[in-house]
Short mmCIF file of N, CA, C and O in Angstrom, two decimals:
data_model
loop_
_atom_site.label_atom_id
_atom_site.label_comp_id
_atom_site.label_asym_id
_atom_site.label_seq_id
_atom_site.Cartn_x
_atom_site.Cartn_y
_atom_site.Cartn_z
N PHE A 1 -1.62 10.15 -7.28
CA PHE A 1 -2.08 9.04 -5.68
C PHE A 1 -0.93 8.25 -5.61
O PHE A 1 -1.01 7.44 -6.58
N VAL A 2 -0.22 8.27 -4.61
CA VAL A 2 0.25 7.30 -3.69
C VAL A 2 -0.46 6.48 -2.99
O VAL A 2 -0.58 7.10 -1.82
N PRO A 3 -0.18 4.96 -2.29
CA PRO A 3 -0.73 4.45 -1.08
C PRO A 3 0.58 5.36 0.13
O PRO A 3 1.66 5.18 0.12
N VAL A 4 -0.42 5.50 1.14
CA VAL A 4 0.44 5.31 2.59
C VAL A 4 -0.20 4.77 3.64
O VAL A 4 -1.58 4.70 3.77
N VAL A 5 0.58 4.07 4.14
CA VAL A 5 -0.01 2.91 4.90
C VAL A 5 -0.06 3.31 6.38
O VAL A 5 1.32 3.82 7.07
N ASP A 6 -0.60 2.90 6.96
CA ASP A 6 -0.86 3.27 8.79
C ASP A 6 -0.56 2.17 9.35
O ASP A 6 -0.96 1.07 9.23
N HIS A 7 1.24 2.29 9.57
CA HIS A 7 1.25 0.58 9.91
C HIS A 7 1.13 0.47 11.62
O HIS A 7 0.91 -0.82 12.07
N LYS A 8 0.47 1.77 12.75
CA LYS A 8 -0.30 0.96 13.70
C LYS A 8 -1.63 0.24 12.98
O LYS A 8 -1.97 -0.46 14.10
N ALA A 9 -2.40 0.60 12.30
CA ALA A 9 -3.57 -0.07 12.38
C ALA A 9 -3.55 -1.40 11.27
O ALA A 9 -4.35 -1.84 11.15
N CYS A 10 -2.27 -1.46 10.42
CA CYS A 10 -2.01 -2.66 9.88
C CYS A 10 -1.92 -3.79 10.22
O CYS A 10 -1.19 -3.93 11.81
N ILE A 11 -2.89 -5.13 10.12
CA ILE A 11 -2.66 -6.31 11.23
C ILE A 11 -2.19 -7.08 10.29
O ILE A 11 -1.75 -8.46 10.10
N LYS A 12 -1.00 -6.89 9.00
CA LYS A 12 -0.18 -7.70 8.18
C LYS A 12 -0.97 -8.68 7.58
O LYS A 12 -0.40 -9.95 7.54
N CYS A 13 -2.45 -8.43 6.92
CA CYS A 13 -3.09 -9.88 6.11
C CYS A 13 -2.34 -10.27 5.07
O CYS A 13 -2.49 -10.91 4.84
N SER A 14 -1.89 -8.84 4.63
CA SER A 14 -0.51 -9.58 3.41
C SER A 14 -1.95 -9.19 2.06
O SER A 14 -1.30 -9.43 0.97
N LEU A 15 -3.24 -8.88 2.32
CA LEU A 15 -4.07 -8.49 0.86
C LEU A 15 -3.50 -7.20 0.15
O LEU A 15 -3.74 -7.78 -1.20
N CYS A 16 -3.31 -6.67 0.64
CA CYS A 16 -2.68 -5.57 -0.28
C CYS A 16 -1.38 -5.82 -1.23
O CYS A 16 -1.09 -5.47 -2.42
N ALA A 17 -0.62 -6.66 -0.70
CA ALA A 17 0.30 -7.32 -1.40
C ALA A 17 -0.04 -8.10 -2.69
O ALA A 17 0.25 -8.45 -3.76
N ILE A 18 -1.12 -9.18 -2.02
CA ILE A 18 -1.74 -10.00 -2.97
C ILE A 18 -2.33 -9.78 -4.01
O ILE A 18 -2.26 -10.00 -5.53
N TYR A 19 -2.95 -8.34 -3.28
CA TYR A 19 -3.88 -7.66 -4.67
C TYR A 19 -3.41 -6.59 -5.86
O TYR A 19 -3.61 -6.37 -6.63
N CYS A 20 -2.44 -6.24 -5.29
CA CYS A 20 -0.88 -5.33 -6.21
C CYS A 20 -1.55 -6.05 -7.28
O CYS A 20 -0.45 -7.04 -7.83
N PRO A 21 -1.52 -5.20 -8.28
CA PRO A 21 -1.55 -5.78 -9.85
C PRO A 21 -0.08 -5.21 -10.07
O PRO A 21 0.20 -6.07 -11.07
N GLU A 22 0.70 -4.37 -9.81
CA GLU A 22 1.75 -4.20 -10.20
C GLU A 22 2.73 -5.39 -9.19
O GLU A 22 4.28 -4.83 -9.59
N GLY A 23 2.23 -5.48 -8.38
CA GLY A 23 3.36 -6.24 -7.58
C GLY A 23 4.46 -5.51 -6.77
O GLY A 23 5.62 -5.60 -6.44
N CYS A 24 4.49 -4.32 -6.27
CA CYS A 24 5.00 -3.54 -6.10
C CYS A 24 5.07 -3.19 -4.21
O CYS A 24 5.61 -2.52 -3.78
N ILE A 25 3.84 -3.86 -3.52
CA ILE A 25 3.95 -3.73 -2.18
C ILE A 25 4.65 -5.22 -1.43
O ILE A 25 4.83 -6.45 -1.48
N HIS A 26 5.89 -4.73 -0.75
CA HIS A 26 6.68 -5.68 -0.25
C HIS A 26 6.48 -5.38 1.65
O HIS A 26 6.56 -4.69 2.07
N LEU A 27 7.09 -7.01 1.97
CA LEU A 27 7.40 -6.50 3.56
C LEU A 27 8.90 -6.33 3.67
O LEU A 27 9.72 -7.28 3.46
N VAL A 28 9.12 -5.21 4.45
CA VAL A 28 10.04 -4.64 4.25
C VAL A 28 10.13 -4.53 5.88
O VAL A 28 9.63 -3.68 6.63
N ASP A 29 11.31 -5.22 6.56
CA ASP A 29 11.32 -5.53 8.48
C ASP A 29 10.14 -5.40 9.14
O ASP A 29 9.78 -4.66 9.85
N GLY A 30 9.33 -6.26 8.59
CA GLY A 30 8.22 -6.59 9.28
C GLY A 30 6.57 -5.32 9.21
O GLY A 30 5.88 -5.76 9.66
N GLN A 31 6.90 -4.68 7.78
CA GLN A 31 5.71 -4.03 7.31
C GLN A 31 5.77 -3.74 5.89
O GLN A 31 6.72 -3.95 5.31
N PHE A 32 4.54 -3.40 5.37
CA PHE A 32 4.11 -3.39 4.24
C PHE A 32 4.31 -2.16 3.74
O PHE A 32 4.27 -1.58 4.73
N VAL A 33 5.23 -2.14 2.60
CA VAL A 33 5.62 -0.98 2.25
C VAL A 33 5.50 -0.78 0.64
O VAL A 33 5.91 -1.66 -0.06
N PRO A 34 4.67 0.09 -0.09
CA PRO A 34 5.00 0.33 -1.36
C PRO A 34 6.18 0.76 -1.96
O PRO A 34 6.62 1.45 -1.60
N ASP A 35 6.53 0.13 -3.27
CA ASP A 35 7.56 1.03 -4.03
C ASP A 35 6.94 1.58 -4.94
O ASP A 35 6.27 1.45 -5.76
N LEU A 36 6.78 3.14 -4.64
CA LEU A 36 6.51 3.92 -5.21
C LEU A 36 7.65 4.27 -6.47
O LEU A 36 6.92 4.80 -7.53
N ASP A 37 8.33 3.60 -6.99
CA ASP A 37 8.84 3.59 -8.46
C ASP A 37 8.24 2.80 -9.00
O ASP A 37 8.19 3.13 -10.27
N TYR A 38 7.31 2.02 -9.15
CA TYR A 38 6.63 1.15 -9.41
C TYR A 38 4.68 1.08 -9.36
O TYR A 38 4.10 0.69 -10.02
N CYS A 39 4.47 1.65 -8.83
CA CYS A 39 3.14 2.16 -8.24
C CYS A 39 2.69 2.72 -8.98
O CYS A 39 3.12 4.26 -9.34
N LYS A 40 1.26 2.44 -9.49
CA LYS A 40 0.56 3.20 -10.83
C LYS A 40 -0.60 4.28 -10.08
O LYS A 40 -1.35 4.71 -10.49
N GLY A 41 -0.94 4.06 -8.76
CA GLY A 41 -1.81 4.85 -8.02
C GLY A 41 -3.43 4.68 -8.37
O GLY A 41 -3.62 4.94 -8.30
N CYS A 42 -3.15 2.93 -8.25
CA CYS A 42 -4.67 2.26 -8.74
C CYS A 42 -5.86 2.22 -7.66
O CYS A 42 -7.02 2.36 -7.69
N SER A 43 -4.76 2.47 -6.68
CA SER A 43 -5.83 2.21 -5.29
C SER A 43 -6.72 0.76 -5.14
O SER A 43 -7.24 0.76 -3.90
N VAL A 44 -6.04 -0.11 -5.44
CA VAL A 44 -6.67 -1.44 -5.34
C VAL A 44 -6.18 -2.04 -3.98
O VAL A 44 -7.01 -2.64 -3.33
N CYS A 45 -4.99 -1.58 -3.65
CA CYS A 45 -4.75 -1.28 -1.97
C CYS A 45 -4.97 -1.60 -1.40
O CYS A 45 -5.68 -1.74 -0.03
N ALA A 46 -5.73 -0.15 -0.99
CA ALA A 46 -6.51 0.53 -0.46
C ALA A 46 -7.93 -0.08 -0.35
O ALA A 46 -8.39 -0.08 1.14
N ASN A 47 -8.46 -0.57 -1.41
CA ASN A 47 -9.51 -0.70 -1.59
C ASN A 47 -9.94 -2.13 -0.88
O ASN A 47 -10.66 -2.57 -0.02
N GLU A 48 -9.26 -3.17 -0.90
CA GLU A 48 -8.77 -4.28 -0.39
C GLU A 48 -8.25 -4.34 1.45
O GLU A 48 -8.57 -5.58 1.88
N CYS A 49 -7.97 -3.19 1.36
CA CYS A 49 -7.23 -3.17 2.85
C CYS A 49 -8.81 -3.39 4.17
O CYS A 49 -9.49 -2.63 4.02
N PRO A 50 -8.92 -4.66 4.76
CA PRO A 50 -9.70 -4.61 5.78
C PRO A 50 -9.64 -3.64 6.62
O PRO A 50 -10.78 -3.41 7.41
N ARG A 51 -8.71 -3.31 7.50
CA ARG A 51 -8.79 -2.35 8.24
C ARG A 51 -8.72 -0.55 7.68
O ARG A 51 -8.63 0.31 8.46
N MET A 52 -8.85 -0.62 6.47
CA MET A 52 -8.48 0.90 5.67
C MET A 52 -7.06 1.52 6.43
O MET A 52 -6.93 2.53 6.58
N ALA A 53 -6.28 0.59 6.51
CA ALA A 53 -4.77 1.08 6.85
C ALA A 53 -4.14 2.01 5.72
O ALA A 53 -2.84 2.49 6.22
N ILE A 54 -4.61 1.82 4.44
CA ILE A 54 -4.26 2.24 3.77
C ILE A 54 -5.01 3.29 3.12
O ILE A 54 -5.90 3.43 2.63
N THR A 55 -4.38 4.53 2.78
CA THR A 55 -5.32 5.60 2.16
C THR A 55 -4.44 6.39 1.27
O THR A 55 -3.19 6.14 1.24
N MET A 56 -4.94 6.80 0.13
CA MET A 56 -4.06 7.24 -1.00
C MET A 56 -4.48 8.76 -0.96
O MET A 56 -5.36 9.57 -0.86
N VAL A 57 -3.10 9.43 -1.09
CA VAL A 57 -2.43 10.97 -0.92
C VAL A 57 -2.39 11.28 -1.96
O VAL A 57 -1.49 10.66 -2.94
N LEU A 58 -2.19 12.72 -2.75
CA LEU A 58 -1.74 13.17 -4.04
C LEU A 58 0.00 12.99 -3.63
O LEU A 58 -0.10 14.14 -2.60
N GLU A 59 0.05 12.61 -4.63
CA GLU A 59 1.89 12.65 -4.83
C GLU A 59 2.01 13.86 -5.13
O GLU A 59 1.64 15.02 -6.07
N GLU A 60 2.99 14.55 -4.09
CA GLU A 60 3.63 16.03 -4.81
C GLU A 60 5.22 16.11 -5.79
O GLU A 60 5.52 14.81 -5.23
N LYS A 61 5.23 16.55 -6.71
CA LYS A 61 6.11 16.64 -7.45
C LYS A 61 7.32 17.14 -6.94
O LYS A 61 7.01 18.37 -6.47
#
């Protein structure tokens, strides 16, 4: 699974980046973006988001 951010729902609180155990969520051009090369799919970011702006979707190969 990989995180997908709904940038319209995101309030930029940065909790996703703070709690990401891999440190793979970065602020890019004013939006939080996960680096999928390092993401382990743990869903901590989605669970910590107060606006539920991050959903975990099945990664297509």
